[in-house]
PDB file of C-alpha atoms in Angstrom:
ATOM      1  CA  ILE A   1     128.931 103.514 134.594  1.00 60.00           C
ATOM      2  CA  VAL A   2     131.150 100.813 133.056  1.00 63.00           C
ATOM      3  CA  VAL A   3     134.284  99.952 135.037  1.00 70.00           C
ATOM      4  CA  ILE A   4     136.858  98.153 132.893  1.00 77.00           C
ATOM      5  CA  LYS A   5     139.197  97.496 135.827  1.00 79.00           C
ATOM      6  CA  PRO A   6     137.040  96.682 138.872  1.00 84.00           C
ATOM      7  CA  GLN A   7     140.100  96.177 141.083  1.00 90.00           C
ATOM      8  CA  TRP A   8     140.897  99.880 140.601  1.00 89.00           C
ATOM      9  CA  LEU A   9     137.486 100.742 142.015  1.00 91.00           C
ATOM     10  CA  ILE A  10     137.764  98.250 144.887  1.00 91.00           C
ATOM     11  CA  ASP A  11     141.183  99.601 145.832  1.00 93.00           C
ATOM     12  CA  ALA A  12     139.863 103.177 145.833  1.00 93.00           C
ATOM     13  CA  LEU A  13     136.872 102.393 148.050  1.00 93.00           C
ATOM     14  CA  GLY A  14     139.072 100.264 150.299  1.00 92.00           C
ATOM     15  CA  LYS A  15     141.164 103.317 151.118  1.00 91.00           C
ATOM     16  CA  VAL A  16     138.102 104.726 152.891  1.00 93.00           C
ATOM     17  CA  ILE A  17     136.057 101.734 154.060  1.00 91.00           C
ATOM     18  CA  ARG A  18     138.550  99.703 156.058  1.00 86.00           C
ATOM     19  CA  ASP A  19     139.150  98.245 159.514  1.00 84.00           C
ATOM     20  CA  SER A  20     140.883 101.043 161.386  1.00 78.00           C
ATOM     21  CA  THR A  21     142.314  98.632 163.978  1.00 76.00           C
ATOM     22  CA  ILE A  22     144.328  96.801 161.306  1.00 76.00           C
ATOM     23  CA  HIS A  23     144.784  98.880 158.179  1.00 71.00           C
ATOM     24  CA  VAL A  24     145.228 102.454 159.425  1.00 76.00           C
ATOM     25  CA  ASP A  25     148.584 104.104 160.117  1.00 81.00           C
ATOM     26  CA  MET A  26     147.773 107.304 161.993  1.00 85.00           C
ATOM     27  CA  ALA A  27     151.358 108.544 161.613  1.00 86.00           C
ATOM     28  CA  GLN A  28     150.778 109.303 157.928  1.00 86.00           C
ATOM     29  CA  TYR A  29     147.869 111.576 158.818  1.00 90.00           C
ATOM     30  CA  GLU A  30     149.916 113.365 161.487  1.00 89.00           C
ATOM     31  CA  ARG A  31     152.584 114.153 158.893  1.00 90.00           C
ATOM     32  CA  THR A  32     150.023 115.659 156.527  1.00 91.00           C
ATOM     33  CA  GLY A  33     148.065 117.617 159.132  1.00 93.00           C
ATOM     34  CA  LEU A  34     144.983 115.422 158.709  1.00 95.00           C
ATOM     35  CA  GLU A  35     145.102 113.607 162.044  1.00 93.00           C
ATOM     36  CA  GLU A  36     141.848 115.141 163.337  1.00 94.00           C
ATOM     37  CA  ASP A  37     140.109 114.369 160.031  1.00 95.00           C
ATOM     38  CA  ALA A  38     141.280 110.736 160.196  1.00 93.00           C
ATOM     39  CA  GLN A  39     140.128 110.350 163.795  1.00 93.00           C
ATOM     40  CA  LEU A  40     136.741 111.773 162.838  1.00 93.00           C
ATOM     41  CA  LEU A  41     136.445 109.256 160.004  1.00 93.00           C
ATOM     42  CA  PHE A  42     137.580 106.126 161.786  1.00 90.00           C
ATOM     43  CA  ASN A  43     135.940 106.931 165.147  1.00 90.00           C
ATOM     44  CA  LYS A  44     132.677 108.546 164.055  1.00 91.00           C
ATOM     45  CA  GLY A  45     132.266 107.592 160.392  1.00 93.00           C
ATOM     46  CA  ILE A  46     132.394 111.225 159.222  1.00 94.00           C
ATOM     47  CA  ALA A  47     134.681 112.008 156.287  1.00 96.00           C
ATOM     48  CA  THR A  48     135.891 115.452 155.302  1.00 96.00           C
ATOM     49  CA  ARG A  49     136.431 116.386 151.676  1.00 96.00           C
ATOM     50  CA  ASP A  50     140.079 117.190 152.451  1.00 96.00           C
ATOM     51  CA  LEU A  51     140.716 113.710 153.824  1.00 96.00           C
ATOM     52  CA  LEU A  52     138.917 111.986 150.947  1.00 97.00           C
ATOM     53  CA  GLY A  53     140.999 113.965 148.471  1.00 96.00           C
ATOM     54  CA  TYR A  54     144.178 112.854 150.237  1.00 95.00           C
ATOM     55  CA  LEU A  55     143.123 109.191 150.367  1.00 94.00           C
ATOM     56  CA  TRP A  56     142.365 109.233 146.644  1.00 95.00           C
ATOM     57  CA  ASN A  57     145.563 111.132 145.763  1.00 92.00           C
ATOM     58  CA  TYR A  58     143.435 114.111 144.681  1.00 92.00           C
ATOM     59  CA  ASP A  59     142.470 112.133 141.572  1.00 91.00           C
ATOM     60  CA  GLN A  60     138.804 111.548 140.624  1.00 91.00           C
ATOM     61  CA  THR A  61     137.682 112.691 144.099  1.00 94.00           C
ATOM     62  CA  GLU A  62     134.327 114.068 142.950  1.00 94.00           C
ATOM     63  CA  PHE A  63     133.685 110.930 140.894  1.00 93.00           C
ATOM     64  CA  PHE A  64     134.246 108.662 143.912  1.00 94.00           C
ATOM     65  CA  ILE A  65     132.116 110.859 146.186  1.00 95.00           C
ATOM     66  CA  ASP A  66     129.270 110.800 143.672  1.00 92.00           C
ATOM     67  CA  LEU A  67     129.630 107.033 143.191  1.00 92.00           C
ATOM     68  CA  MET A  68     129.562 106.327 146.937  1.00 93.00           C
ATOM     69  CA  LYS A  69     126.498 108.531 147.378  1.00 92.00           C
ATOM     70  CA  ARG A  70     124.635 106.880 144.497  1.00 88.00           C
ATOM     71  CA  THR A  71     125.477 103.386 145.754  1.00 90.00           C
ATOM     72  CA  MET A  72     124.328 104.491 149.221  1.00 92.00           C
ATOM     73  CA  LEU A  73     127.687 103.911 150.893  1.00 94.00           C
ATOM     74  CA  MET A  74     127.899 107.592 151.824  1.00 94.00           C
ATOM     75  CA  SER A  75     125.528 110.482 152.436  1.00 93.00           C
ATOM     76  CA  ALA A  76     125.962 114.218 152.725  1.00 88.00           C
ATOM     77  CA  TYR A  77     126.259 115.313 156.330  1.00 88.00           C
ATOM     78  CA  THR A  78     126.165 118.747 157.977  1.00 78.00           C
ATOM     79  CA  ASP A  79     127.657 120.678 155.049  1.00 79.00           C
ATOM     80  CA  SER A  80     128.958 120.201 151.515  1.00 78.00           C
ATOM     81  CA  ASP A  81     132.415 119.250 152.777  1.00 88.00           C
ATOM     82  CA  SER A  82     131.502 116.459 155.213  1.00 92.00           C
ATOM     83  CA  PHE A  83     130.010 113.034 154.578  1.00 94.00           C
ATOM     84  CA  LEU A  84     128.640 110.190 156.674  1.00 94.00           C
ATOM     85  CA  ILE A  85     129.838 106.618 156.045  1.00 95.00           C
ATOM     86  CA  PRO A  86     127.618 104.391 158.246  1.00 93.00           C
ATOM     87  CA  SER A  87     129.709 101.244 157.738  1.00 92.00           C
ATOM     88  CA  LEU A  88     132.490 102.922 159.774  1.00 93.00           C
ATOM     89  CA  LEU A  89     130.311 103.749 162.786  1.00 92.00           C
ATOM     90  CA  LYS A  90     131.232 102.156 166.116  1.00 89.00           C
ATOM     91  CA  GLU A  91     129.005 100.111 168.383  1.00 84.00           C
ATOM     92  CA  ASN A  92     127.286 101.979 171.219  1.00 80.00           C
ATOM     93  CA  LYS A  93     125.675  99.713 173.807  1.00 73.00           C
ATOM     94  CA  ASP A  94     123.736 102.661 175.279  1.00 74.00           C
ATOM     95  CA  MET A  95     121.754 102.938 172.050  1.00 72.00           C
ATOM     96  CA  GLY A  96     119.261 100.505 170.609  1.00 65.00           C
ATOM     97  CA  ALA A  97     116.774  99.979 173.462  1.00 62.00           C
ATOM     98  CA  VAL A  98     113.913 100.126 170.990  1.00 62.00           C
ATOM     99  CA  ASP A  99     110.463  98.634 171.379  1.00 67.00           C
ATOM    100  CA  THR A 100     109.505  95.862 168.970  1.00 70.00           C
ATOM    101  CA  ARG A 101     106.047  97.039 167.957  1.00 78.00           C
ATOM    102  CA  CYS A 102     107.211  97.299 164.354  1.00 91.00           C
ATOM    103  CA  VAL A 103     109.543  94.700 162.850  1.00 93.00           C
ATOM    104  CA  ILE A 104     110.845  94.542 159.284  1.00 95.00           C
ATOM    105  CA  ASP A 105     111.424  90.810 159.127  1.00 95.00           C
ATOM    106  CA  PHE A 106     114.000  89.313 156.732  1.00 95.00           C
ATOM    107  CA  SER A 107     114.080  85.890 158.415  1.00 92.00           C
ATOM    108  CA  LYS A 108     112.527  84.011 155.471  1.00 88.00           C
ATOM    109  CA  SER A 109     115.736  84.800 153.557  1.00 87.00           C
ATOM    110  CA  PHE A 110     118.388  86.847 155.386  1.00 90.00           C
ATOM    111  CA  LEU A 111     119.442  90.425 156.102  1.00 94.00           C
ATOM    112  CA  PRO A 112     122.764  90.972 154.296  1.00 93.00           C
ATOM    113  CA  HIS A 113     125.445  93.138 155.830  1.00 91.00           C
ATOM    114  CA  GLY A 114     125.288  96.613 154.343  1.00 93.00           C
ATOM    115  CA  VAL A 115     121.527  96.853 153.880  1.00 96.00           C
ATOM    116  CA  PHE A 116     120.970  98.604 157.216  1.00 96.00           C
ATOM    117  CA  GLN A 117     123.903 100.939 156.584  1.00 95.00           C
ATOM    118  CA  ARG A 118     122.492 101.892 153.178  1.00 95.00           C
ATOM    119  CA  LEU A 119     119.086 102.464 154.763  1.00 96.00           C
ATOM    120  CA  VAL A 120     120.722 104.839 157.248  1.00 95.00           C
ATOM    121  CA  CYS A 121     122.379 106.673 154.334  1.00 93.00           C
ATOM    122  CA  LEU A 122     119.020 107.212 152.650  1.00 93.00           C
ATOM    123  CA  CYS A 123     117.413 108.310 155.920  1.00 93.00           C
ATOM    124  CA  VAL A 124     120.172 110.859 156.554  1.00 92.00           C
ATOM    125  CA  GLU A 125     119.865 112.211 153.006  1.00 89.00           C
ATOM    126  CA  TYR A 126     116.083 112.398 153.416  1.00 90.00           C
ATOM    127  CA  VAL A 127     116.226 114.195 156.762  1.00 89.00           C
ATOM    128  CA  SER A 128     118.986 116.572 155.619  1.00 85.00           C
ATOM    129  CA  ARG A 129     116.637 117.924 152.953  1.00 82.00           C
ATOM    130  CA  LYS A 130     114.058 118.788 155.607  1.00 78.00           C
ATOM    131  CA  THR A 131     116.055 120.064 158.579  1.00 76.00           C
ATOM    132  CA  ALA A 132     119.536 120.790 159.939  1.00 72.00           C
ATOM    133  CA  LEU A 133     121.347 117.635 160.996  1.00 70.00           C
ATOM    134  CA  ASP A 134     123.556 118.944 163.809  1.00 65.00           C
ATOM    135  CA  ASP A 135     121.414 117.864 166.746  1.00 68.00           C
ATOM    136  CA  SER A 136     118.701 115.872 165.008  1.00 77.00           C
ATOM    137  CA  ILE A 137     120.451 112.500 164.668  1.00 87.00           C
ATOM    138  CA  ARG A 138     122.424 110.051 166.803  1.00 88.00           C
ATOM    139  CA  MET A 139     124.045 107.016 165.243  1.00 90.00           C
ATOM    140  CA  SER A 140     126.047 103.930 166.075  1.00 91.00           C
ATOM    141  CA  LYS A 141     126.951 100.743 164.225  1.00 89.00           C
ATOM    142  CA  ASN A 142     123.501  99.162 164.489  1.00 91.00           C
ATOM    143  CA  CYS A 143     121.260 102.045 165.515  1.00 93.00           C
ATOM    144  CA  ALA A 144     120.116 105.403 164.164  1.00 93.00           C
ATOM    145  CA  GLN A 145     117.932 107.902 166.009  1.00 92.00           C
ATOM    146  CA  PHE A 146     116.252 110.842 164.265  1.00 91.00           C
ATOM    147  CA  SER A 147     114.441 113.595 166.137  1.00 89.00           C
ATOM    148  CA  ALA A 148     112.729 115.015 163.034  1.00 87.00           C
ATOM    149  CA  PHE A 149     112.034 112.239 160.509  1.00 90.00           C
ATOM    150  CA  ALA A 150     108.888 113.259 158.632  1.00 87.00           C
ATOM    151  CA  GLY A 151     107.951 115.268 161.717  1.00 88.00           C
ATOM    152  CA  HIS A 152     108.451 112.417 164.178  1.00 90.00           C
ATOM    153  CA  GLU A 153     111.092 110.892 166.408  1.00 90.00           C
ATOM    154  CA  VAL A 154     112.251 107.652 164.799  1.00 92.00           C
ATOM    155  CA  GLU A 155     114.687 104.974 165.867  1.00 93.00           C
ATOM    156  CA  LEU A 156     115.983 102.203 163.600  1.00 94.00           C
ATOM    157  CA  VAL A 157     117.841  99.225 165.043  1.00 93.00           C
ATOM    158  CA  GLU A 158     119.486  96.371 163.179  1.00 93.00           C
ATOM    159  CA  ASP A 159     118.973  93.063 165.016  1.00 92.00           C
ATOM    160  CA  PRO A 160     121.200  90.447 163.318  1.00 91.00           C
ATOM    161  CA  SER A 161     120.075  87.689 165.696  1.00 91.00           C
ATOM    162  CA  ARG A 162     116.511  88.066 164.410  1.00 91.00           C
ATOM    163  CA  GLN A 163     117.462  88.983 160.842  1.00 95.00           C
ATOM    164  CA  ALA A 164     115.335  92.091 161.294  1.00 94.00           C
ATOM    165  CA  ILE A 165     115.254  95.865 161.444  1.00 95.00           C
ATOM    166  CA  LEU A 166     113.231  97.274 164.342  1.00 93.00           C
ATOM    167  CA  VAL A 167     111.414 100.570 163.911  1.00 93.00           C
ATOM    168  CA  SER A 168     110.198 102.769 166.754  1.00 90.00           C
ATOM    169  CA  SER A 169     108.079 105.878 166.215  1.00 90.00           C
ATOM    170  CA  SER A 170     105.072 107.657 167.646  1.00 85.00           C
ATOM    171  CA  ASP A 171     103.403 107.281 164.232  1.00 88.00           C
ATOM    172  CA  VAL A 172     104.888 104.110 162.787  1.00 88.00           C
ATOM    173  CA  GLU A 173     102.088 103.752 160.197  1.00 87.00           C
ATOM    174  CA  LYS A 174     103.264 107.041 158.636  1.00 89.00           C
ATOM    175  CA  ILE A 175     106.974 106.214 158.838  1.00 91.00           C
ATOM    176  CA  ILE A 176     106.891 102.643 157.493  1.00 91.00           C
ATOM    177  CA  PRO A 177     105.821 103.555 153.922  1.00 90.00           C
ATOM    178  CA  ILE A 178     108.840 105.859 153.636  1.00 92.00           C
ATOM    179  CA  VAL A 179     111.236 103.263 155.064  1.00 93.00           C
ATOM    180  CA  SER A 180     109.713 100.555 152.848  1.00 91.00           C
ATOM    181  CA  SER A 181     110.211 102.733 149.772  1.00 91.00           C
ATOM    182  CA  MET A 182     113.860 103.136 150.727  1.00 93.00           C
ATOM    183  CA  LEU A 183     114.245  99.377 151.050  1.00 93.00           C
ATOM    184  CA  LEU A 184     112.711  98.985 147.594  1.00 91.00           C
ATOM    185  CA  LYS A 185     115.309 101.440 146.299  1.00 91.00           C
ATOM    186  CA  ILE A 186     118.147  99.475 147.906  1.00 93.00           C
ATOM    187  CA  ASN A 187     116.725  96.191 146.632  1.00 92.00           C
ATOM    188  CA  SER A 188     116.427  97.518 143.089  1.00 89.00           C
ATOM    189  CA  ASN A 189     119.730  99.383 142.846  1.00 88.00           C
ATOM    190  CA  VAL A 190     122.082  97.248 144.922  1.00 88.00           C
ATOM    191  CA  MET A 191     120.622  93.838 145.773  1.00 90.00           C
ATOM    192  CA  GLY A 192     119.322  92.833 142.349  1.00 87.00           C
ATOM    193  CA  GLY A 193     115.795  92.356 143.682  1.00 88.00           C
ATOM    194  CA  ARG A 194     116.850  89.434 145.891  1.00 90.00           C
ATOM    195  CA  LEU A 195     115.808  90.930 149.224  1.00 91.00           C
ATOM    196  CA  LYS A 196     112.622  89.504 150.727  1.00 92.00           C
ATOM    197  CA  TRP A 197     110.942  90.955 153.786  1.00 93.00           C
ATOM    198  CA  LYS A 198     107.633  91.520 155.508  1.00 93.00           C
ATOM    199  CA  VAL A 199     106.513  94.297 157.822  1.00 92.00           C
ATOM    200  CA  LEU A 200     104.887  93.341 161.116  1.00 91.00           C
ATOM    201  CA  ILE A 201     103.116  95.838 163.360  1.00 89.00           C
ATOM    202  CA  ASP A 202     101.902  94.451 166.665  1.00 83.00           C
ATOM    203  CA  GLY A 203     102.661  91.010 165.253  1.00 81.00           C
ATOM    204  CA  LYS A 204     100.363  91.438 162.242  1.00 84.00           C
ATOM    205  CA  ALA A 205     101.407  91.832 158.617  1.00 84.00           C
ATOM    206  CA  PHE A 206     101.229  95.418 157.404  1.00 80.00           C
ATOM    207  CA  GLN A 207     101.242  96.298 153.704  1.00 73.00           C
ATOM    208  CA  PRO A 208     102.431  99.891 153.157  1.00 65.00           C
ATOM    209  CA  GLU A 209     100.400 100.896 150.106  1.00 59.00           C
ATOM    210  CA  LYS A 210     102.391 104.051 149.416  1.00 56.00           C
ATOM    211  CA  ALA A 211     105.610 102.098 148.982  1.00 54.00           C
ATOM    212  CA  LEU A 212     103.984  99.813 146.449  1.00 48.00           C
ATOM    213  CA  GLU A 213     102.663 102.747 144.436  1.00 48.00           C
ATOM    214  CA  ILE A 214     106.001 104.507 144.149  1.00 50.00           C
ATOM    215  CA  GLU A 215     107.625 103.677 140.833  1.00 50.00           C
ATOM    216  CA  SER A 216     110.848 105.509 141.613  1.00 51.00           C
ATOM    217  CA  PRO A 217     113.204 102.871 143.088  1.00 54.00           C
ATOM    218  CA  THR A 218     115.125 102.849 139.793  1.00 60.00           C
ATOM    219  CA  LEU A 219     115.137 106.629 139.409  1.00 66.00           C
ATOM    220  CA  ASP A 220     117.990 109.010 140.113  1.00 77.00           C
ATOM    221  CA  LEU A 221     118.613 109.267 143.874  1.00 78.00           C
ATOM    222  CA  ASP A 222     117.676 112.962 144.073  1.00 79.00           C
ATOM    223  CA  VAL A 223     114.414 112.353 142.199  1.00 79.00           C
ATOM    224  CA  PHE A 224     113.661 109.365 144.409  1.00 81.00           C
ATOM    225  CA  LEU A 225     114.150 111.244 147.675  1.00 80.00           C
ATOM    226  CA  ALA A 226     112.061 114.160 146.423  1.00 79.00           C
ATOM    227  CA  SER A 227     109.221 111.727 145.704  1.00 78.00           C
ATOM    228  CA  LEU A 228     108.928 110.532 149.300  1.00 78.00           C
TER     229      LEU A 228
END
């Protein structure tokens, strides 16, 4: 994709990804009958196709949806007309009490904002291809819990103070290669290869061989997810 006027693209995405406490006028959604859709988006990070069409003036809606999915800003949710946007999720202090047996450590460089949210997008897309999402995930701003991720309960927590992502699972050795492959995808497609991290399990470096063998980080997103 070549965008001749990048400001046009920024403005379009900014109509969806925005600070709801500053830039959202709920009255406009009440007038159009989309108040519940807007509350769902700005309170729970779930966008309906109807609301997205309205925000984008019903122009190029499918293009923007496809672009946000391929750049891992959005993932399909419970059906073809609803989408998850993790960057709009709210903080939940009751979530995130994860053990620290497994740590994906970015402290030698840093963990940029947006990496965790894109990881959650890929995880949701991955899980949605295996099972129904209705009751299998719980999410907040810095935490995602999956009850059926590759057959296991998995919790991911972003810890900005440690520049790390914490992973909890009953079989972390099985889960980490999948998560590492997703990070390789994000690094290749979005971060220009600048992300640096190491995986520690019980304080010892762990090299997930499967992730290193996968050559699909640059492949189409659907092909990539099918390869995991």
